[in-house]
CSV table of C-alpha atoms and ligand atoms in Angstrom, one decimal:
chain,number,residue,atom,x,y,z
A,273,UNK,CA,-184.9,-1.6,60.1
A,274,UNK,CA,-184.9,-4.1,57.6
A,275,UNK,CA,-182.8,-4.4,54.2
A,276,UNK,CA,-182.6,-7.0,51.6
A,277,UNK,CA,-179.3,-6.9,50.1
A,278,UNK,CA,-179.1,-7.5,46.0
A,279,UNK,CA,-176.9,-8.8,44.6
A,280,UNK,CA,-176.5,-9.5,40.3
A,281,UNK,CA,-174.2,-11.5,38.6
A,282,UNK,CA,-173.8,-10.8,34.6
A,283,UNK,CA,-171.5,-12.5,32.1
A,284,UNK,CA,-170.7,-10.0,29.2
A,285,UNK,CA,-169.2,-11.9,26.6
A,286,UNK,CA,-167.6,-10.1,23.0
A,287,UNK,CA,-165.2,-11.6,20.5
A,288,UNK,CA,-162.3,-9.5,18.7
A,289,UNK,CA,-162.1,-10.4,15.3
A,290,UNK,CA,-159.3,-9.6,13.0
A,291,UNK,CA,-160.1,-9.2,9.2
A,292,UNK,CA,-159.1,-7.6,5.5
A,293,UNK,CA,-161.7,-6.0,3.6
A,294,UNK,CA,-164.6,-6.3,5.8
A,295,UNK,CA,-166.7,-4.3,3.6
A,296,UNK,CA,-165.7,-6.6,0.0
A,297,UNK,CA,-168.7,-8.4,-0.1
A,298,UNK,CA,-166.9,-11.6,-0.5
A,299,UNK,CA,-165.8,-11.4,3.1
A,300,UNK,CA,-168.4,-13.2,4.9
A,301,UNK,CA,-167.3,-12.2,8.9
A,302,UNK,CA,-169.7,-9.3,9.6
A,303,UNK,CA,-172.5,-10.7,7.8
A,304,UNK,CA,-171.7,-13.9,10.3
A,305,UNK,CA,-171.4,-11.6,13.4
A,306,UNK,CA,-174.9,-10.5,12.8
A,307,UNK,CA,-176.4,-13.4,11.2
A,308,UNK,CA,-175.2,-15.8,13.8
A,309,UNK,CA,-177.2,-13.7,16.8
A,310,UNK,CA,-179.6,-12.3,15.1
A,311,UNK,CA,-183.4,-13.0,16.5
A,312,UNK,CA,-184.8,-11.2,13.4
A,313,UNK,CA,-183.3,-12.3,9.8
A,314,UNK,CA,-182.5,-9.7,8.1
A,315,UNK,CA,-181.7,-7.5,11.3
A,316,UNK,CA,-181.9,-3.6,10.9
A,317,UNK,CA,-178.5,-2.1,10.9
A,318,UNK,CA,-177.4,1.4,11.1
A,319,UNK,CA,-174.2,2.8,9.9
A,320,UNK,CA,-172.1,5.5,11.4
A,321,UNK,CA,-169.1,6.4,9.0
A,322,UNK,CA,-166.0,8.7,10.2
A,323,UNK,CA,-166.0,11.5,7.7
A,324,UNK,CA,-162.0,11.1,7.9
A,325,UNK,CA,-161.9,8.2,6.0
A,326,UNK,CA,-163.4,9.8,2.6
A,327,UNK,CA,-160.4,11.0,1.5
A,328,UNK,CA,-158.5,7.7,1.8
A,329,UNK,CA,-161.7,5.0,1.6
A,330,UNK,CA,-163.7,7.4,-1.0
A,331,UNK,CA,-166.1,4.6,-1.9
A,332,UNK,CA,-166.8,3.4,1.7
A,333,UNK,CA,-170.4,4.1,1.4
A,334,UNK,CA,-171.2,2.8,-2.0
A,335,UNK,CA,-169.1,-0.5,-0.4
A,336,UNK,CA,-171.2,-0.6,3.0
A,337,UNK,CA,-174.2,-0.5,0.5
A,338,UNK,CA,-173.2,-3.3,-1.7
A,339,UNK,CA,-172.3,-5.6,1.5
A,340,UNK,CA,-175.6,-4.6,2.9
A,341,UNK,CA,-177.1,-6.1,-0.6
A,342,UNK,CA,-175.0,-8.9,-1.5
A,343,UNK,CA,-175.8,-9.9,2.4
A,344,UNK,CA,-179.6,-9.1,2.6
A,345,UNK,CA,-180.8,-12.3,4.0
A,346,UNK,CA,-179.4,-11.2,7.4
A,347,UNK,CA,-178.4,-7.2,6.9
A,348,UNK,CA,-181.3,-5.2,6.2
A,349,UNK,CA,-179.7,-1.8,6.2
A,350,UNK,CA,-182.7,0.2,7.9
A,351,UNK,CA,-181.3,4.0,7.2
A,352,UNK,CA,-178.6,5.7,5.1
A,353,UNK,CA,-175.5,5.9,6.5
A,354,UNK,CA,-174.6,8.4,8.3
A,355,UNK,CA,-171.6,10.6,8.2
A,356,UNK,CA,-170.0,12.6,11.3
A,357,UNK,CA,-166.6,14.2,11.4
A,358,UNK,CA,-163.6,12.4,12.4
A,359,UNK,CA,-161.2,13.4,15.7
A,360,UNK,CA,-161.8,14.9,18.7
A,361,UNK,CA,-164.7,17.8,17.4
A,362,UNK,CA,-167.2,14.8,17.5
A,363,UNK,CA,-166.6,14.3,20.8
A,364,UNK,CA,-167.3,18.0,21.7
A,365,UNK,CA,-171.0,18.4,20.6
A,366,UNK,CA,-173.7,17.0,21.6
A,367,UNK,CA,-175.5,16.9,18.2
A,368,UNK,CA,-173.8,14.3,16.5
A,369,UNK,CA,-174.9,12.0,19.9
A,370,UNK,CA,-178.3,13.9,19.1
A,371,UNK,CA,-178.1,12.8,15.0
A,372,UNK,CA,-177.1,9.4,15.8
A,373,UNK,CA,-180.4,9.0,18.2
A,374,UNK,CA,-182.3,10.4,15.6
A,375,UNK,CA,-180.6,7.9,13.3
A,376,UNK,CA,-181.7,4.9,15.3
A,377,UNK,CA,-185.0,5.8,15.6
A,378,UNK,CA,-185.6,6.6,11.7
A,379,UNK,CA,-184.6,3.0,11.4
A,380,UNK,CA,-187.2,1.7,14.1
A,381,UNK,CA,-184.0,0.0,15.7
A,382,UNK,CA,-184.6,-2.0,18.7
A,383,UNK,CA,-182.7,-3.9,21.1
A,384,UNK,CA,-182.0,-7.1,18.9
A,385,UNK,CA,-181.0,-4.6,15.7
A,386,UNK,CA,-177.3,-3.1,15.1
A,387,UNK,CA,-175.7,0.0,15.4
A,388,UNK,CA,-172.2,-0.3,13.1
A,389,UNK,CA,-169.3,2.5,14.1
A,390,UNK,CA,-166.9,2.4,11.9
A,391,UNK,CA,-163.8,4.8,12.4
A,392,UNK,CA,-161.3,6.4,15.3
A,393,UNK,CA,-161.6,6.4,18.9
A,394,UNK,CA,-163.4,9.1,19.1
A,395,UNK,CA,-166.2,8.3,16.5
A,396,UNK,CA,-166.5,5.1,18.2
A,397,UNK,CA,-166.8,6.8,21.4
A,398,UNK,CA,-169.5,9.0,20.4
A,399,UNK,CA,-171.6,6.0,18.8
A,400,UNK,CA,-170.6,3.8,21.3
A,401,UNK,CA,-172.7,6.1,23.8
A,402,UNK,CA,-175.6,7.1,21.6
A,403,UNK,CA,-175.7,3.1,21.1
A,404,UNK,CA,-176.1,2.6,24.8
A,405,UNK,CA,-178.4,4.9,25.4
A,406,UNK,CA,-181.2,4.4,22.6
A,407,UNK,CA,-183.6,2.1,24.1
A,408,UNK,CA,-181.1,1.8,27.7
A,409,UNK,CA,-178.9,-0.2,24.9
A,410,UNK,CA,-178.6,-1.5,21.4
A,411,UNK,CA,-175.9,-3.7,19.9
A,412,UNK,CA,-172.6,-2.6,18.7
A,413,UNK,CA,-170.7,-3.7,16.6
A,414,UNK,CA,-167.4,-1.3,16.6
A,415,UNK,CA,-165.2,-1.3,13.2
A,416,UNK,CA,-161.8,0.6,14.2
A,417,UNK,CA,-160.0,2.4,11.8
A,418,UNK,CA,-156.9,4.0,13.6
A,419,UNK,CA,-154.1,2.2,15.4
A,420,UNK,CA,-155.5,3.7,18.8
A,421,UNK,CA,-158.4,2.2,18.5
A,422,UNK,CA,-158.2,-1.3,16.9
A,423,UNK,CA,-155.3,-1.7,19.4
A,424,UNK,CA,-157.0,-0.2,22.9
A,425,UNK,CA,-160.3,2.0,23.2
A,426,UNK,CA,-162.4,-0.2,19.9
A,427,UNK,CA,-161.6,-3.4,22.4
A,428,UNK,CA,-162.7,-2.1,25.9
A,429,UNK,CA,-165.9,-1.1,27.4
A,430,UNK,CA,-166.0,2.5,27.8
A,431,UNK,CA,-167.6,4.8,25.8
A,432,UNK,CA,-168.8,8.8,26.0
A,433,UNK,CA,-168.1,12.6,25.1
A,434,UNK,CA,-166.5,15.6,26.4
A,435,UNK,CA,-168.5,18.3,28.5
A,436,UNK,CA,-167.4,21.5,30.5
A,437,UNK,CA,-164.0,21.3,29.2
A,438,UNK,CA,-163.4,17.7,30.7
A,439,UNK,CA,-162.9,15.2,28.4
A,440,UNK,CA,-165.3,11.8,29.0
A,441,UNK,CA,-167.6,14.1,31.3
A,442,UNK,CA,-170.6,12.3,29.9
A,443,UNK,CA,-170.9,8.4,28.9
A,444,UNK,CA,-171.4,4.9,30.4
A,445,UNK,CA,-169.5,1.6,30.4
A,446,UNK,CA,-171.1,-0.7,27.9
A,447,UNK,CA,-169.4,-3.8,26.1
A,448,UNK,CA,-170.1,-4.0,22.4
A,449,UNK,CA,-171.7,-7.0,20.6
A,450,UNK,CA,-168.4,-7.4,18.7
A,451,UNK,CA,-165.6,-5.8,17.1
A,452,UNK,CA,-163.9,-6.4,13.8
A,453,UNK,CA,-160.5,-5.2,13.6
A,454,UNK,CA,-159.2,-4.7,10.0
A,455,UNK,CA,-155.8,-3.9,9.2
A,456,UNK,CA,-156.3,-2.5,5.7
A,457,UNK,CA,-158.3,0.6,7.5
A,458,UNK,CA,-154.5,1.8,8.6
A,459,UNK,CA,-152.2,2.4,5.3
A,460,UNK,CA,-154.3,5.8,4.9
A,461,UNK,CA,-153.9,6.7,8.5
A,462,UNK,CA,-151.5,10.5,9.0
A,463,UNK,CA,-148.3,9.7,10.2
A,464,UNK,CA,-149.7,11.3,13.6
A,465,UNK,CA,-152.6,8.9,14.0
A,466,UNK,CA,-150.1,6.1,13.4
A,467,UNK,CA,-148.0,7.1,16.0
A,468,UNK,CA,-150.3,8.0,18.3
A,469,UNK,CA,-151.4,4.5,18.5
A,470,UNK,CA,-148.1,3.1,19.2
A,471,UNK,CA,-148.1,4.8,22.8
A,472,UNK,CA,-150.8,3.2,24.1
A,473,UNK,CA,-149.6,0.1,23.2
A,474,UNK,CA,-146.1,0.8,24.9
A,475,UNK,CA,-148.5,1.9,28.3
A,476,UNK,CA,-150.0,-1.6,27.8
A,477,UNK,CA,-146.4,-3.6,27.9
A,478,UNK,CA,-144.9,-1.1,30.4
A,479,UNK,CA,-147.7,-2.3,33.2
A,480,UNK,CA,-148.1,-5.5,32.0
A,481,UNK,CA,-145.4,-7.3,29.5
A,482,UNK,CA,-141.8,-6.8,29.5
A,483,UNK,CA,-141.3,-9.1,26.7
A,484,UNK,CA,-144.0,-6.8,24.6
A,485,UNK,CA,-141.5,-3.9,25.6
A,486,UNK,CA,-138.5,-5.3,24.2
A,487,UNK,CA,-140.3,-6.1,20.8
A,488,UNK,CA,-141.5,-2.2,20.2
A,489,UNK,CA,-138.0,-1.1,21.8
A,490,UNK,CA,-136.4,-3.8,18.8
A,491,UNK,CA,-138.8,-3.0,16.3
A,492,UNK,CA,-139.9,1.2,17.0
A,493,UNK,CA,-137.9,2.4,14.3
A,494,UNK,CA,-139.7,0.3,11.4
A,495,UNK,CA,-142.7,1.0,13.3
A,496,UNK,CA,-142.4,5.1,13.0
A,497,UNK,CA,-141.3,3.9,9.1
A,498,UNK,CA,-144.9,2.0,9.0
A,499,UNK,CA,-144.6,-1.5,8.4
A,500,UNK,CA,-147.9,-2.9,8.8
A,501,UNK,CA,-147.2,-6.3,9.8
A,502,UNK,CA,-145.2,-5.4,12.8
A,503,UNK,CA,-147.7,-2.7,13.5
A,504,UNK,CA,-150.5,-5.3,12.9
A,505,UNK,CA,-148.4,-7.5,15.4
A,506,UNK,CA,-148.4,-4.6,18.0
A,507,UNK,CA,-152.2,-4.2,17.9
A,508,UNK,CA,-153.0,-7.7,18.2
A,509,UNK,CA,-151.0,-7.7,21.3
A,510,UNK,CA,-152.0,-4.4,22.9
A,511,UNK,CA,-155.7,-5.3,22.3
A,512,UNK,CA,-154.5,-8.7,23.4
A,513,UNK,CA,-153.3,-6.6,26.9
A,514,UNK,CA,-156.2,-4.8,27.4
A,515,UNK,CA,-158.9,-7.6,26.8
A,516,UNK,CA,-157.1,-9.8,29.5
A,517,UNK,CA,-157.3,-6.5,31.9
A,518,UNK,CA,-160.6,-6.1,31.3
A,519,UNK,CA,-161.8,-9.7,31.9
A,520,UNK,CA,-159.4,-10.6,34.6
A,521,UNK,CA,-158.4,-7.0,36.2
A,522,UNK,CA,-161.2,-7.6,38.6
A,523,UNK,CA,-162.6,-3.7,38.0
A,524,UNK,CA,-164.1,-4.0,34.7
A,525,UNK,CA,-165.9,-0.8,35.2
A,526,UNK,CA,-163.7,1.3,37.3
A,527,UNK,CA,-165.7,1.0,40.5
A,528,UNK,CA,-162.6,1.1,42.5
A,529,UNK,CA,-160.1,4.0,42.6
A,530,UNK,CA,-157.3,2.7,40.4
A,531,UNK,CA,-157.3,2.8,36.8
A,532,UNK,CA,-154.0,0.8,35.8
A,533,UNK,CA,-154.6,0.9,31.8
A,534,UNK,CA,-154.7,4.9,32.4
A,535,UNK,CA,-150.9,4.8,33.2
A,536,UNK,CA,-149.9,8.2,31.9
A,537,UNK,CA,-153.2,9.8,31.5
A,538,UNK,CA,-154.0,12.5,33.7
A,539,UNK,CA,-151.1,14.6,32.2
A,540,UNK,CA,-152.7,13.6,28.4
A,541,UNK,CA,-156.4,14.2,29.0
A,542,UNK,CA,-155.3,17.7,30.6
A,543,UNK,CA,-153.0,18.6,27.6
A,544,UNK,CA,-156.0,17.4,25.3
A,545,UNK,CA,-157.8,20.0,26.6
A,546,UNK,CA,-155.4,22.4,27.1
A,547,UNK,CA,-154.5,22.2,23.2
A,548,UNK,CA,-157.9,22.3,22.6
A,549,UNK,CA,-157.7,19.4,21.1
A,550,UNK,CA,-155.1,20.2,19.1
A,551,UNK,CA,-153.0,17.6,20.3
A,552,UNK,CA,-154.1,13.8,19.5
A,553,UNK,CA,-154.9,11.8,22.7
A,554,UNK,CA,-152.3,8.9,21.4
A,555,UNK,CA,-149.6,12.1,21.3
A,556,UNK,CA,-150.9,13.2,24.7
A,557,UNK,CA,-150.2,9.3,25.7
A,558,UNK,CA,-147.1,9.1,24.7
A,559,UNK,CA,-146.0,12.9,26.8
A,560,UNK,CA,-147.7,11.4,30.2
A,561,UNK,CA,-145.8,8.4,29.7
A,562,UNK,CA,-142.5,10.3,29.8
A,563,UNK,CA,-143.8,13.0,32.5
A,564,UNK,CA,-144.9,9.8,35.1
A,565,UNK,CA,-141.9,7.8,34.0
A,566,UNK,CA,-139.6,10.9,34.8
A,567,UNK,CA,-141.2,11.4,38.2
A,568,UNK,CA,-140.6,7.7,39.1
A,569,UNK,CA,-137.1,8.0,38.1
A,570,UNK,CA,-136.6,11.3,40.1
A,571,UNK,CA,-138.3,10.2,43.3
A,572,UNK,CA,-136.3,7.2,43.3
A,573,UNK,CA,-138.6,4.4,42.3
A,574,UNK,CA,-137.3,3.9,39.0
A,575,UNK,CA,-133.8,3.1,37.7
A,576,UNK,CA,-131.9,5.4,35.6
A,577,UNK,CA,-131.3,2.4,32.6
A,578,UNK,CA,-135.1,1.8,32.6
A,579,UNK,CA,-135.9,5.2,32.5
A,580,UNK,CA,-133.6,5.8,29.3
A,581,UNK,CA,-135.5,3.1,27.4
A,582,UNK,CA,-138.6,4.3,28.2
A,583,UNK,CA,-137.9,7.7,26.6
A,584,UNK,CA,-135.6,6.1,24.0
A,585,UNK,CA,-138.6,3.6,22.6
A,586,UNK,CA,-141.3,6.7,22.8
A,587,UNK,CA,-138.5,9.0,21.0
A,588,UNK,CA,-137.6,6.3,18.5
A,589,UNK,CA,-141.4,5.5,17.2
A,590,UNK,CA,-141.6,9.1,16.3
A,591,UNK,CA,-143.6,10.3,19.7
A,592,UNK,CA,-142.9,14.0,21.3
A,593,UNK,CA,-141.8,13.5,25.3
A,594,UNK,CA,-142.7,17.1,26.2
A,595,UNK,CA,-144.8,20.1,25.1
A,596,UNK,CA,-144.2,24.0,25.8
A,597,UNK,CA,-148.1,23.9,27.5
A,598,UNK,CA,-146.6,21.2,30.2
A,599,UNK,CA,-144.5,24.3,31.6
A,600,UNK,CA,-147.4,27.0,31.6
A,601,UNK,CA,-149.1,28.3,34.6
A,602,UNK,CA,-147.2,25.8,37.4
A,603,UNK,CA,-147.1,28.3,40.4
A,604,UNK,CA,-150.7,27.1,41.9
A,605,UNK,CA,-151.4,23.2,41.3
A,606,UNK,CA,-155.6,24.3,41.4
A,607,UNK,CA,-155.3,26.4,38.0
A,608,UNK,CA,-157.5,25.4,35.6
A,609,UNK,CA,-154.5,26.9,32.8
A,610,UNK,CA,-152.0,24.7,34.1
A,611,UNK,CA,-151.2,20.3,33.9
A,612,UNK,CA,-151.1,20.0,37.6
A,613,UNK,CA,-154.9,20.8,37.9
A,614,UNK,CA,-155.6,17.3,35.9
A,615,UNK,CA,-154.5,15.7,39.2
A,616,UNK,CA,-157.6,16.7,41.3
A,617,UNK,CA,-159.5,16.2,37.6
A,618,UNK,CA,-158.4,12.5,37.3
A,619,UNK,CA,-159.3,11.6,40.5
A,620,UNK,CA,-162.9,13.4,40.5
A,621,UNK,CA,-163.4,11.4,37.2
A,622,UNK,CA,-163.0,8.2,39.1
A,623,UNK,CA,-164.2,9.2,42.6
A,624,UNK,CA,-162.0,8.4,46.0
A,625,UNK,CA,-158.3,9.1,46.6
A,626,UNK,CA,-155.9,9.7,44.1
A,627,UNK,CA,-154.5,6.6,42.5
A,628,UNK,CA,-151.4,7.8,40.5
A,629,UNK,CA,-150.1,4.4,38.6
A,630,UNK,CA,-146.1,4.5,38.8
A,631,UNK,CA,-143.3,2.1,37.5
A,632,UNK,CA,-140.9,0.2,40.5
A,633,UNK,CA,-139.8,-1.2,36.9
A,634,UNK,CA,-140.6,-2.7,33.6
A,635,UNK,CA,-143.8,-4.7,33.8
A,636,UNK,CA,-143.9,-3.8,37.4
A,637,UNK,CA,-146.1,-0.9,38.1
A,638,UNK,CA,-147.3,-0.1,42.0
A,639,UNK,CA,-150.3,2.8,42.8
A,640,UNK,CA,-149.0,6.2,44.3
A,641,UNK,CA,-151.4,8.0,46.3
A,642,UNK,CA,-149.6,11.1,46.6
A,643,UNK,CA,-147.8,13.0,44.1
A,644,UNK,CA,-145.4,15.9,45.4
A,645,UNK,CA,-145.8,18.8,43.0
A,646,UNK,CA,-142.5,20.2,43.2
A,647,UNK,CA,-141.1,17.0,41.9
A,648,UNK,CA,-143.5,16.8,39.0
A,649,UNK,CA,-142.5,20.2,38.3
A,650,UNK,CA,-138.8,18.8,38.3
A,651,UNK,CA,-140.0,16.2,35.6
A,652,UNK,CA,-141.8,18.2,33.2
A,653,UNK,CA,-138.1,20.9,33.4
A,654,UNK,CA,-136.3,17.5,32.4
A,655,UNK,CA,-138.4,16.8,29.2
A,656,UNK,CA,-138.2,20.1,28.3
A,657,UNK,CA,-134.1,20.5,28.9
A,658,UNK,CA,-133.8,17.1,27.2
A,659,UNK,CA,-136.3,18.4,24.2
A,660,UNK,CA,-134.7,21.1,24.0
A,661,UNK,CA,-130.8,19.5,23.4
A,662,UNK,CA,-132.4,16.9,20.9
A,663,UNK,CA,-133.9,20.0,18.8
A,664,UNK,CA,-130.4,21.8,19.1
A,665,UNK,CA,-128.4,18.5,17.9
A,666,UNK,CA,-131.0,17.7,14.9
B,809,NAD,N1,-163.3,4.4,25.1
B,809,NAD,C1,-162.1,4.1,25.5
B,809,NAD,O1,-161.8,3.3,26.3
B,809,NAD,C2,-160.9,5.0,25.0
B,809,NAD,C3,-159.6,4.6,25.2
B,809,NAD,C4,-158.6,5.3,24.6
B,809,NAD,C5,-158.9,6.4,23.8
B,809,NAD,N2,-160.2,6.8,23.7
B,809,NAD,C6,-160.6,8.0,22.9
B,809,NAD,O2,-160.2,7.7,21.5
B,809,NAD,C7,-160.0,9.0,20.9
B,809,NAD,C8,-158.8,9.0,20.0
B,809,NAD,O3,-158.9,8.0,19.0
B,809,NAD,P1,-158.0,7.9,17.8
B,809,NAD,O4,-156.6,8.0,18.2
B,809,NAD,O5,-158.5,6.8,17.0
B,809,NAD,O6,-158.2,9.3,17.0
B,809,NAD,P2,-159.4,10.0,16.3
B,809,NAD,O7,-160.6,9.2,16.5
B,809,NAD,O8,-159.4,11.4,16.9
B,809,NAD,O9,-159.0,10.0,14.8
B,809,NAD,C9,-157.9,10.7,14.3
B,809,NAD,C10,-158.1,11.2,12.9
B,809,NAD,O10,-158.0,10.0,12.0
B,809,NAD,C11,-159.1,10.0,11.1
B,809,NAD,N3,-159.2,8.7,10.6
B,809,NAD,C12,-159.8,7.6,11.2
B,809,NAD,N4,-159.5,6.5,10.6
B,809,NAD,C13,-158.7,6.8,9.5
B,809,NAD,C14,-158.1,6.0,8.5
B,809,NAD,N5,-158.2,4.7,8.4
B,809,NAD,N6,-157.4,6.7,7.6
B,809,NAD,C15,-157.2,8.1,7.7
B,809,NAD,N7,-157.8,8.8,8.6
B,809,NAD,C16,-158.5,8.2,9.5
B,809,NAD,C17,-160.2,10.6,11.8
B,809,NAD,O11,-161.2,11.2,11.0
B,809,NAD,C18,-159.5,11.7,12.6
B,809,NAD,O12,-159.4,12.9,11.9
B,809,NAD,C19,-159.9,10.0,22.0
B,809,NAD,O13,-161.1,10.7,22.0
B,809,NAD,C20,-159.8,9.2,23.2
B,809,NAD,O14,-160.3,9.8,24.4
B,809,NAD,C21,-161.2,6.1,24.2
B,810,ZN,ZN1,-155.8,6.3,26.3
């Protein structure tokens, strides 16, 4: 026997940039992203546009055109840009990862040339994978649109689509060449998609900052009423958050068994799919925030004050704590119909034992290897009784 044992080192470096107007061709910062690294001058670029943000951005074509022209000594824009729909149905067919290959290979795109997403979470998701997989990887540079994404999944590593009814079943980890965050995307946003951002970034303080806590808990009911410079204060520090986890968490590509920045998460992914999407991820956030938060509370590991502001800041910024599909189909924790099931789904996503991420406090989360059904079950009957009073008193 004889082995030879590998081993690879690999520094992935990506800067966050924070913008207005990236398209007005009087903003030089993308053109700079991709002028500055460029090996080629111009550098083909491709465009992948969110359908979603027509209504709103109604000449975001004709602008990502001009910009392409007023910047053509470095952006030669090698295809027309392409249009896919917005939300969670892009995430559910394999076409669009099919169009966007095609896309790429129109524009004779190679590994020093640029694939642009601009949109949600889960546009970027869906480019973000075709990206890494046309020639084993092309850059990409990821434009976020939504509060969810310019303040968590834009800035991270991960990428993919849903298969088989599980959602992520098929992508890779992959860091993007850069992303440009640009507040002026989020006025047009639904009041939903709005929202739905503000729960991840109250996961991010719950594990990591209790001073972030305090200011959404302070400021959640001008958040809900959208003012943009506390919510463009709240991205910054949530993608702020989850950069530092990524860099210095010591897993940057989930290797291990624990996923700390999915606090709250295997409740939401099963309740996307169990809506069939109809529920938002961020909203699905915000309910497995309240389910895990209730069962630390109930089992003892969490104090009755600190469970009260959790619900109270999720409540406050306009998020739902419970859904009528979180009580359906509880008797056996193995059917596919009811929440419990995305316990034994989470941890085959991840591989090894079940790593449930709990709260001993504020800021000071701990990993829980075995969850007692009966008590989750004892959670979810609390969100609903509590639901329930709020909707009588309104
Ligand atoms: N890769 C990761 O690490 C990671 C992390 C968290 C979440 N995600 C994924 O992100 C997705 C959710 O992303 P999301 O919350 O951004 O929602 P989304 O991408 O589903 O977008 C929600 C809606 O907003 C529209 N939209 C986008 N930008 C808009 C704008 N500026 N104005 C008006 N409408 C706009 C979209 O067309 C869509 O209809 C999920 O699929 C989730 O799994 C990925
Ligand atoms: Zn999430």
């Amino acid at each position: 026997m004889d082995s030879i044992h590998q081993q690879i080192q690999v520094a992935f470096r990506y800067p966050l940039h924070f913008t207005t107007g990236v398209f007005d061709p009087a903003n030089p910062l993308l053109g700079r992203v991709i002028g500055d690294d460029a090996d080629r001058s111009p550098a083909p670029v491709v465009f992948v546009v969110d359908r979603g943000l027509l209504p709103g951005h109604p000449d975001i074509v004709a602008a990502i055109e001009r910009y392409c022209e007023a910047h053509r000594e470095v952006v030669a824009l090698a295809a027309p840009v392409l249009l896919v729909p917005g939300g969670e149905a892009v995430k559910n067919d394999w076409h669009h990862v099919a169009d966007i290959h095609r896309l790429i290979h129109r524009g004779a795109l190679c590994r020093h040339s640029y694939v642009i997403g601009v949109g949600g979470g889960a546009v970027l998701d869906v480019v973000g994978f075709a990206a890494a997989t046309a020639h084993r990887g092309i850059r990409l540079i990821r434009i976020p649109t939504t509060v969810l994404s310019q303040d968590d999944s834009a800035v991270g590593v991960k990428n993919g689509i849903n298969g088989y009814g599980k959602k992520n079943f098929l992508g890779t980890f992959a860091t993007p060449w850069a992303v440009i965050n640009d507040s002026s995307f989020l006025p047009t946003l639904h009041d939903r998609d709005w929202r739905g951002g503000i729960s991840e970034a109250i996961k991010a303080a719950l594990i990591r900052d209790p001073d972030f806590f305090d200011f959404i808990e302070r400021h959640a009911a001008a958040l809900k009423a959208r003012d943009l410079p506390l919510m463009e204060e709240v991205v910054r520090r949530s993608a702020v958050l989850h950069l530092t986890h990524i860099a210095q968490g010591g897993d940057p590509f989930e290797q291990g068994s624990s996923r700390p920045l999915d606090y709250g998460h295997w409740s939401a992914h099963k309740l996307e799919a169990l809506t069939d999407y109809r529920m938002r991820h961020g909203e699905a956030v915000g309910i497995g925030i309240a389910l895990d938060t209730t069962y630390a509370q109930l089992t003892g590991a969490l104090g009755e004050p600190e469970w009260r502001r959790v619900i109270d800041v999720l409540q406050a910024a306009g998020l739902a704590i419970y859904t009528p599909e979180l009580s359906e189909h509880l008797d056996d924790p193995d059917d596919p119909r009811g929440v419990l099931s995305g316990l034994a789904e989470f941890r085959e996503h991840l591989g090894g034992e079940l790593t449930i991420l709990l709260l001993n406090g504020i800021g000071r989360p701990f990993d829980c290897h075995d969850i007692d059904t009966a008590m989750m079950i004892l959670s979810i009957e609390v969100l609903r009784r509590r639901t329930a009073a709020d909707s009588l008193r309104a």
